[in-house]
Each structure stands twice: as structure tokens, then as C-alpha cells.
Amino acid sequence: MMSDKATSQTSANAPIRVAINGYGNLGRGVELAAQKTPDIEVVTVFTRRDPASLTTLGAPVHHVDNLHCFEGKLDVVINCGGSATDLIDQTPQTTTMFNTVDTFDTHARIPEHFARVDAQARAHDRLTLISTGWDPGLFSLMRCYFGSVLPDGDTYTFWGRGVSQGHGDALRRVPGVANAVQYTVPVEENRQRILGGEHIELTTRAGHRRVCYIVPEDGADLARIQEEIVTMPMYFDQYDTEVNFITAEELARDHSGMPHGGSVIRLGNTSRDTKDVMSFNLDLGSNPEFTGSVALASARAVARLYAAGQRGAITVLDVPPSSFSPKTPADLRATLL
Amino acid sequence: MMSDKATSQTSANAPIRVAINGYGNLGRGVELAAQKTPDIEVVTVFTRRDPASLTTLGAPVHHVDNLHCFEGKLDVVINCGGSATDLIDQTPQTTTMFNTVDTFDTHARIPEHFARVDAQARAHDRLTLISTGWDPGLFSLMRCYFGSVLPDGDTYTFWGRGVSQGHGDALRRVPGVANAVQYTVPVEENRQRILGGEHIELTTRAGHRRVCYIVPEDGADLARIQEEIVTMPMYFDQYDTEVNFITAEELARDHSGMPHGGSVIRLGNTSRDTKDVMSFNLDLGSNPEFTGSVALASARAVARLYAAGQRGAITVLDVPPSSFSPKTPADLRATLL
């Protein structure tokens, strides 16, 4: 167990040394976040690309093939690859040499990923925290607290308003579409009904709608594009989908950000006639910057818990909240309780 | 550190045995909450009153003088006395014999209370979790997560709409007032401005207003009562205060509930032009029932962490979220992440 003493020793030491493995939007978000955390130093960025081709915010860049040269020089490696193809191998591999953090978010495969990474971490005396971020991550934390406090109730999750990369990709595969952005948008009326205390059956259509901004190719048949989109199985056919045609200039000007967010709501009863509503809401200017901030706080927790003797794989559900904070437990008690 | 094994052993064992020490609104809230948690059994209620005078929801009642007779028969004692006079002594005393939980909420005295209880717990090989509930408690958790993830930002807290017992007491001391209820109400316009991304200076008056329902004595001078209330130092003079005169029947009919709630909001920046808003909101039908539910989940965590070897005083900030849940870590990972 982590004592006050162990924590303050960690804080009193040199900064926590982290590496960012992969420098896409998320990797850059982690580096940005580190500019606001004096207790954490980004020692290096690892990349599969030519290191000379990367422009970071200041962190040195090394090729990922040289990762092993940093053994013993890093407290935590934050794996910033994609879930689909990168992290499933990257995290078990890097965990043979380093404590690690990842944002693996393929919900259905988390138990399998956890088991693989846990085995590697235990075999190599490391600590790894997987699947951090906001969903999975902060939203998972809330679902855990909410269900523990109000066992008699329902949990609802809404995502957005935010850009869904997967749906944007699907739109761009439609013939005649030059470029596209798709926003996932909660059905606000139903969200408000739940917040107001009404248990409702949240079908796919009742929960979210989809708003598309399409730049058509010259001379494309707009009616046909619209029809192909709204009837596209799985992606759009089960939703109310709005299709807007705009110019490339409008897309660049109005839709190049990566906002996202969402809510977790618990509607429960503490006694027969007594309802209680707990809710958590995120309204994020930048999805990758915020996810990077959560990953960086998670790296702090890993460094702390590793110093206190913890090994194997963990998730945010296993981390004492105080471990995410740069402040000492005594300071937190005096200021936050 | 708590392993999956330790947890599932706890879950596989007989129910967690708790006692409720003090049977006011909060004690009754804990007993109600236990009706929804099959893994927890309320073994007994302790009272300073004549045990025969208490009507519980089913739990046996014993006089608090016989508390020592239950040594070895309880996993956790939940102290449900008031902060002002009871808990400051009750928790250190009961912690000499039992693992304990309390809802001590005199914010300024928490470090002192923590130190006293921690010393007793360590001397007697016990674990105690103090100052749980929703503020301090869940709100403290949120402040910790929010500040850790978005270090560059401001945290705002709003309380209400809810009944403030202390302000009601102050109203009842005004000559000519037969009975009274006071609601603390957030200034919704300013709350929405912050949720919308605007950093504002939240003065006392800008944060909350006070709404009073007064039953005057026959023939009382209503104008004088109103003037005494709105100018009352500390309690009302720094707020916009609304005074409503009603009948005893209206008070009983419309204002006998104990609703409460509030919000914690973090408004931060992940980069210069990128704002992120995190918020947590509670809308509680019954303050004591909800606080009782949080206390009961905290008792589960204490039983778990004690079984895993933890000793001394802790707060919710030190507890891995999974410890509050009746589910196993593997189940939580599969269903909540």
C-alpha cells in the first residue's frame, strides 16, 4: 500500500521521466500536456518515421528501433499508437523493458489485451496501465463509482458532440465524396429526460444522431450520395442522419478541429420514492489533447505505484485517485476534502 | 497491493458485517442502502437512546454502551453521528476496537481529525476511512481527478438546490419565527457561464442565493423578520436572499423533504486556445439516503482493503475505485471499460 512517505519521496525526487512512443495527434497531446506538469519530463519521442522528419514541441526524437537504448533511463513509456493494429502488440513488447501506459480502446478486446500485458509485466517486473483516456478511462471510473453508490439504477452514456474518425472514413469511401467530417451528436431531448429523472429505453436512434459535412467531387450526384450515406448499414442506417454539402474551404475553416465529449448518467433510487441522479460531463476542445492529458496523469500514477511496489497490469479502476495528482496526500486532504 | 485474488476471496466469503452507530437520518439512510447490497449485512444499530424506543427497518438495536460486546463480530462500524460534537471523539474511540467509516464534514478540521484517527488505527491495527459522503467525498474525488488531468484551470463548486440545516437553525432563532426551511440555490446563470467556458470570479453572491420559507408566529411583524434575516451577518447578508412567508401546513406539505445536490466544474486549457470543461453533478432526492449509500460503499472498500493488509486512516482519495464495487476487477474491466 502506498504511504504518505512513499509519495512524498517520489515528489521530492527528480522529475518523472517519460517517453512518448508514436507522434500522431495523441503523442503531440501528451507532449503538450507535459508543458503544464513540472514534475514530469518528456525525455524522448520514439517514431517509426525518419526522426529528422518530425517537428516536436521540443522533445528529442529517436527511432523506435533504438527503444532498448533507453532501458533504465525512463520511468514510463506512453504508447500512443492506434488500438486496431499498434497497441495490441506494442504494449506487451514495450512492457518487457519499461513501465507502460496505453489508451487501448477496443472495448471488446480489453480483457484479452489486459491478460497479455499483465503476463509480460509480471514476467519482467514491470507495471503497466492500459486503456486510459476518457472512454475507456474517466467514463469507466464514473460507471464504477456510480454503480457502487447507487446499485439500484441504470447507467446511460452519451458521446459527442464530437468527430468520429471511423464514420468520417466511411463517408470518404462513398463514390463522389472528396472529403468529409462526421459528428456524433447526443439526442439532447432524451439526455435531458434522463437527467430529469425519467428512465427511458435508449435505443440506438434515441441516443444519438449523426451529422455529416460532405465536400462532393465536381459534378457528383448529391441525391445519390445522400441516399448512400443515410442507408449505409451499421454506420448510419440506425440513426437519424443529417447530410450537409459544403465546400473544401468551409470544411477546412469550420471542421478541422477535433472536439469531443459526452456524458455518463446514473439514474437510481435510494428508496422506493427517492430518485438520485449522478452525472459526469466532458466538453472537450480537443479530443487528442485531453486524452494526452489523461495519459500523462496516468503515467504519474504508474511511476508512483511502481515505486510503491505494484507490478502487473492495472487500469484506472485500480488506481487510488491521489496517485494521479502531483500533490501529496496531506496537501490533497487539506485542500480538496 | 490488492490483487484480484484478495478481492474475489472477500466477495466469496460471507457478507460484510457492518454496524450503524447512531440512528438519525444518516443512520437510517445507511440501513436503507444496505437493502440494495446483498454482499453487506447490517448486524446491529447502536444508539445512545433507549434501544426499545427505536424502530429500524429490521436491524437489531443495542445500546452504544455494549459496543465492546461486538468486538470480532463486525467488519466495519459506520459512525453516523454529527461532525460538530459526535464524530470528533466517536471515530477515534470506535477505531480502537473496529474498522470504521465516518462522514466527518467540518472541512477545516479534517487534517486534525485524520491525524487523531490515524494514530488510533495504527495503534490498534485497524483501518478507518474518514470524511466520506458527497462533499467531502465524491466532490473531493472529482476535484482530485479534475486538477490532475487539467492542471491549468480553475475548479468551481456549486451546492444546491438543497436544504441547509445550519441556515434553517439560524432562521428559527429569529424572534417571531415559528418554523423555517432554507434552500441554498446556485446562481444558475453563472453556473451556465462557467459550463460554457467562461472563467468568472465567483464571489459569494455570484455563486449562490438563499431562499427561505418562514412560518411566522401569530401577529409577528413580517417586515421586521424579513429585515433581520436579510441582514444577518455571514448567514444571509452576503447573499441575495428571498424570504417567503407560508403556513405550517404548507411547510409540512412542500418542504419536509431533504433534497440536495450540486456541481463540481473544472474549466481548463490543454493548450493556449483549447478549452476543456469537466463537470460532475448530483441531483439528490434525499441527502441523508444518498450520503448513507456512499458511506455503505465506503464500508465495503474498508473491508476489502483491510483484508488486503491496509492499516491506518484513509480517505476516498486513497481508495482504488474498484474497491467500492461489489463486482470483481475482472468483471469491472469486462463491463465498464
mmCIF file of C-alpha atoms in Angstrom, chain A residues 1-4 32-33 36-37 107 110-111 114 122 130-131 135-152 195-196 269-272 274-287 289-290 293-294 297 300 305 308-311 313 315-326 329-330 332-337, chain B residues 1-4 32-33 36-37 107 110-111 114 122 130-131 135-152 195-196 269-272 274-287 289-290 293-294 297 300 305 308-311 313 315-326 329-330 332-337:
data_model
loop_
_atom_site.group_PDB
_atom_site.id
_atom_site.type_symbol
_atom_site.label_atom_id
_atom_site.label_comp_id
_atom_site.label_asym_id
_atom_site.label_seq_id
_atom_site.Cartn_x
_atom_site.Cartn_y
_atom_site.Cartn_z
ATOM 1 C CA MET A 1 0.000 0.000 0.000
ATOM 2 C CA MET A 2 1.158 3.497 -0.728
ATOM 3 C CA SER A 3 2.020 5.519 2.349
ATOM 4 C CA ASP A 4 2.365 9.288 2.579
ATOM 5 C CA LEU A 32 1.520 19.480 -24.847
ATOM 6 C CA ALA A 33 0.181 18.198 -21.521
ATOM 7 C CA LYS A 36 1.850 22.013 -17.813
ATOM 8 C CA THR A 37 3.324 19.400 -15.430
ATOM 9 C CA HIS A 107 -13.721 -2.259 -25.645
ATOM 10 C CA ILE A 110 -9.730 -5.197 -23.338
ATOM 11 C CA PRO A 111 -9.835 -8.390 -21.213
ATOM 12 C CA PHE A 114 -5.115 -6.952 -20.203
ATOM 13 C CA ARG A 122 4.798 -9.793 -14.188
ATOM 14 C CA ILE A 130 -3.859 0.043 -20.067
ATOM 15 C CA SER A 131 -6.926 1.614 -21.624
ATOM 16 C CA ASP A 135 -13.763 6.309 -22.677
ATOM 17 C CA PRO A 136 -12.392 3.922 -21.660
ATOM 18 C CA GLY A 137 -10.854 5.836 -18.764
ATOM 19 C CA LEU A 138 -12.656 8.612 -16.913
ATOM 20 C CA PHE A 139 -16.059 7.353 -18.105
ATOM 21 C CA SER A 140 -15.164 3.879 -16.766
ATOM 22 C CA LEU A 141 -14.285 5.416 -13.398
ATOM 23 C CA MET A 142 -17.637 7.136 -13.262
ATOM 24 C CA ARG A 143 -19.554 3.978 -14.183
ATOM 25 C CA CYS A 144 -17.741 2.228 -11.334
ATOM 26 C CA TYR A 145 -18.421 4.914 -8.721
ATOM 27 C CA PHE A 146 -21.988 5.436 -9.906
ATOM 28 C CA GLY A 147 -22.926 1.752 -9.814
ATOM 29 C CA SER A 148 -21.245 1.247 -6.444
ATOM 30 C CA VAL A 149 -23.074 4.138 -4.798
ATOM 31 C CA LEU A 150 -26.457 3.609 -6.481
ATOM 32 C CA PRO A 151 -26.707 -0.153 -7.113
ATOM 33 C CA ASP A 152 -30.424 0.130 -7.928
ATOM 34 C CA LEU A 195 -31.182 13.937 -16.273
ATOM 35 C CA GLY A 196 -34.677 14.922 -15.190
ATOM 36 C CA ASN A 269 -33.229 5.056 -6.335
ATOM 37 C CA THR A 270 -32.049 5.088 -2.745
ATOM 38 C CA SER A 271 -35.534 4.140 -1.573
ATOM 39 C CA ARG A 272 -38.819 3.467 -3.323
ATOM 40 C CA THR A 274 -36.446 8.701 -3.785
ATOM 41 C CA LYS A 275 -34.549 9.284 -7.018
ATOM 42 C CA ASP A 276 -30.982 10.426 -7.299
ATOM 43 C CA VAL A 277 -29.174 11.472 -10.463
ATOM 44 C CA MET A 278 -25.392 11.431 -10.749
ATOM 45 C CA SER A 279 -23.795 12.725 -13.922
ATOM 46 C CA PHE A 280 -20.392 13.395 -15.386
ATOM 47 C CA ASN A 281 -19.891 15.504 -18.444
ATOM 48 C CA LEU A 282 -16.976 16.343 -20.709
ATOM 49 C CA ASP A 283 -16.910 19.158 -23.248
ATOM 50 C CA LEU A 284 -13.517 18.900 -24.914
ATOM 51 C CA GLY A 285 -11.953 21.423 -27.245
ATOM 52 C CA SER A 286 -9.521 18.778 -28.439
ATOM 53 C CA ASN A 287 -10.016 15.050 -28.063
ATOM 54 C CA GLU A 289 -5.033 16.884 -26.293
ATOM 55 C CA PHE A 290 -7.396 15.875 -23.497
ATOM 56 C CA SER A 293 -3.538 14.842 -20.544
ATOM 57 C CA VAL A 294 -5.251 11.794 -19.043
ATOM 58 C CA ALA A 297 -1.596 11.816 -15.361
ATOM 59 C CA ARG A 300 2.433 9.785 -12.998
ATOM 60 C CA LEU A 305 2.632 2.862 -7.774
ATOM 61 C CA ALA A 308 5.459 1.659 -4.019
ATOM 62 C CA GLY A 309 5.943 -1.918 -5.242
ATOM 63 C CA GLN A 310 2.960 -2.583 -7.521
ATOM 64 C CA ARG A 311 3.530 -4.882 -10.536
ATOM 65 C CA ALA A 313 -1.329 -4.770 -15.395
ATOM 66 C CA THR A 315 -6.484 0.066 -15.240
ATOM 67 C CA VAL A 316 -7.716 3.398 -13.874
ATOM 68 C CA LEU A 317 -10.169 1.387 -11.754
ATOM 69 C CA ASP A 318 -7.245 0.080 -9.678
ATOM 70 C CA VAL A 319 -5.558 3.433 -9.053
ATOM 71 C CA PRO A 320 -6.090 5.468 -5.870
ATOM 72 C CA PRO A 321 -7.172 8.911 -7.144
ATOM 73 C CA SER A 322 -4.423 10.645 -5.154
ATOM 74 C CA SER A 323 -1.814 8.840 -7.292
ATOM 75 C CA PHE A 324 -2.832 10.865 -10.350
ATOM 76 C CA SER A 325 -2.099 14.162 -8.611
ATOM 77 C CA PRO A 326 1.253 15.907 -8.257
ATOM 78 C CA PRO A 329 -1.919 13.141 0.129
ATOM 79 C CA ALA A 330 -1.709 15.558 3.089
ATOM 80 C CA LEU A 332 -4.931 16.926 -1.072
ATOM 81 C CA ARG A 333 -6.716 16.260 2.230
ATOM 82 C CA ALA A 334 -6.231 19.835 3.362
ATOM 83 C CA THR A 335 -7.363 21.411 0.092
ATOM 84 C CA LEU A 336 -9.815 19.065 -1.670
ATOM 85 C CA LEU A 337 -11.780 17.346 1.087
ATOM 86 C CA MET B 1 -1.497 -4.062 -3.031
ATOM 87 C CA MET B 2 -4.865 -5.602 -3.643
ATOM 88 C CA SER B 3 -4.807 -8.474 -6.103
ATOM 89 C CA ASP B 4 -7.754 -9.947 -7.953
ATOM 90 C CA LEU B 32 -31.896 1.698 3.528
ATOM 91 C CA ALA B 33 -28.809 1.463 1.306
ATOM 92 C CA LYS B 36 -29.848 -2.901 -2.008
ATOM 93 C CA THR B 37 -26.462 -4.531 -1.316
ATOM 94 C CA HIS B 107 -13.634 20.810 6.231
ATOM 95 C CA ILE B 110 -10.225 17.277 8.591
ATOM 96 C CA PRO B 111 -6.390 17.215 8.830
ATOM 97 C CA PHE B 114 -7.322 12.469 10.210
ATOM 98 C CA ARG B 122 -2.257 2.242 13.665
ATOM 99 C CA ILE B 130 -12.991 9.316 7.286
ATOM 100 C CA SER B 131 -14.943 12.136 5.666
ATOM 101 C CA ASP B 135 -18.859 16.819 -0.056
ATOM 102 C CA PRO B 136 -16.428 15.894 1.332
ATOM 103 C CA GLY B 137 -16.396 12.625 -0.578
ATOM 104 C CA LEU B 138 -17.419 12.311 -4.215
ATOM 105 C CA PHE B 139 -16.858 16.036 -4.811
ATOM 106 C CA SER B 140 -13.334 15.656 -3.370
ATOM 107 C CA LEU B 141 -12.664 12.778 -5.771
ATOM 108 C CA MET B 142 -13.741 14.904 -8.689
ATOM 109 C CA ARG B 143 -11.587 17.852 -7.616
ATOM 110 C CA CYS B 144 -8.630 15.449 -7.470
ATOM 111 C CA TYR B 145 -9.219 13.879 -10.890
ATOM 112 C CA PHE B 146 -10.077 17.216 -12.490
ATOM 113 C CA GLY B 147 -6.983 19.014 -11.205
ATOM 114 C CA SER B 148 -4.725 16.087 -12.098
ATOM 115 C CA VAL B 149 -5.960 15.862 -15.685
ATOM 116 C CA LEU B 150 -6.267 19.611 -16.328
ATOM 117 C CA PRO B 151 -3.579 21.244 -14.159
ATOM 118 C CA ASP B 152 -4.007 24.589 -15.942
ATOM 119 C CA LEU B 195 -20.004 25.413 -18.133
ATOM 120 C CA GLY B 196 -19.911 27.404 -21.361
ATOM 121 C CA ASN B 269 -6.853 24.607 -21.084
ATOM 122 C CA THR B 270 -4.867 21.806 -22.698
ATOM 123 C CA SER B 271 -3.163 24.325 -24.992
ATOM 124 C CA ARG B 272 -3.390 28.062 -25.456
ATOM 125 C CA THR B 274 -8.082 24.835 -26.437
ATOM 126 C CA LYS B 275 -10.580 24.799 -23.590
ATOM 127 C CA ASP B 276 -11.938 21.704 -21.904
ATOM 128 C CA VAL B 277 -14.765 21.547 -19.391
ATOM 129 C CA MET B 278 -15.177 18.638 -16.977
ATOM 130 C CA SER B 279 -18.187 18.579 -14.701
ATOM 131 C CA PHE B 280 -19.847 16.373 -12.140
ATOM 132 C CA ASN B 281 -23.379 16.917 -10.987
ATOM 133 C CA LEU B 282 -25.591 15.464 -8.267
ATOM 134 C CA ASP B 283 -29.342 15.879 -8.055
ATOM 135 C CA LEU B 284 -30.357 14.068 -4.889
ATOM 136 C CA GLY B 285 -33.868 13.258 -3.793
ATOM 137 C CA SER B 286 -32.600 12.669 -0.269
ATOM 138 C CA ASN B 287 -29.327 13.972 1.090
ATOM 139 C CA GLU B 289 -30.149 8.494 1.942
ATOM 140 C CA PHE B 290 -27.537 9.276 -0.696
ATOM 141 C CA SER B 293 -25.256 4.952 0.220
ATOM 142 C CA VAL B 294 -21.796 6.459 -0.182
ATOM 143 C CA ALA B 297 -19.927 1.619 -0.379
ATOM 144 C CA ARG B 300 -17.207 -2.238 1.512
ATOM 145 C CA LEU B 305 -8.557 -3.021 1.896
ATOM 146 C CA ALA B 308 -5.590 -6.864 1.796
ATOM 147 C CA GLY B 309 -3.461 -5.568 4.689
ATOM 148 C CA GLN B 310 -4.039 -1.805 4.707
ATOM 149 C CA ARG B 311 -3.984 -0.055 8.110
ATOM 150 C CA ALA B 313 -6.570 6.326 8.265
ATOM 151 C CA THR B 315 -9.996 8.961 2.682
ATOM 152 C CA VAL B 316 -11.798 8.298 -0.592
ATOM 153 C CA LEU B 317 -8.761 9.800 -2.334
ATOM 154 C CA ASP B 318 -6.713 6.767 -1.280
ATOM 155 C CA VAL B 319 -9.172 4.091 -2.382
ATOM 156 C CA PRO B 320 -8.918 2.298 -5.750
ATOM 157 C CA PRO B 321 -12.371 2.808 -7.329
ATOM 158 C CA SER B 322 -12.810 -0.945 -7.871
ATOM 159 C CA SER B 323 -12.784 -1.427 -4.090
ATOM 160 C CA PHE B 324 -16.139 0.361 -3.778
ATOM 161 C CA SER B 325 -17.839 -2.094 -6.117
ATOM 162 C CA PRO B 326 -19.298 -5.496 -5.283
ATOM 163 C CA PRO B 329 -11.921 -6.376 -11.011
ATOM 164 C CA ALA B 330 -12.162 -8.778 -13.986
ATOM 165 C CA LEU B 332 -15.465 -4.449 -13.950
ATOM 166 C CA ARG B 333 -12.870 -4.491 -16.737
ATOM 167 C CA ALA B 334 -15.146 -6.521 -18.981
ATOM 168 C CA THR B 335 -18.237 -4.411 -18.389
ATOM 169 C CA LEU B 336 -17.189 -0.837 -17.527
ATOM 170 C CA LEU B 337 -14.041 -0.151 -19.526
#
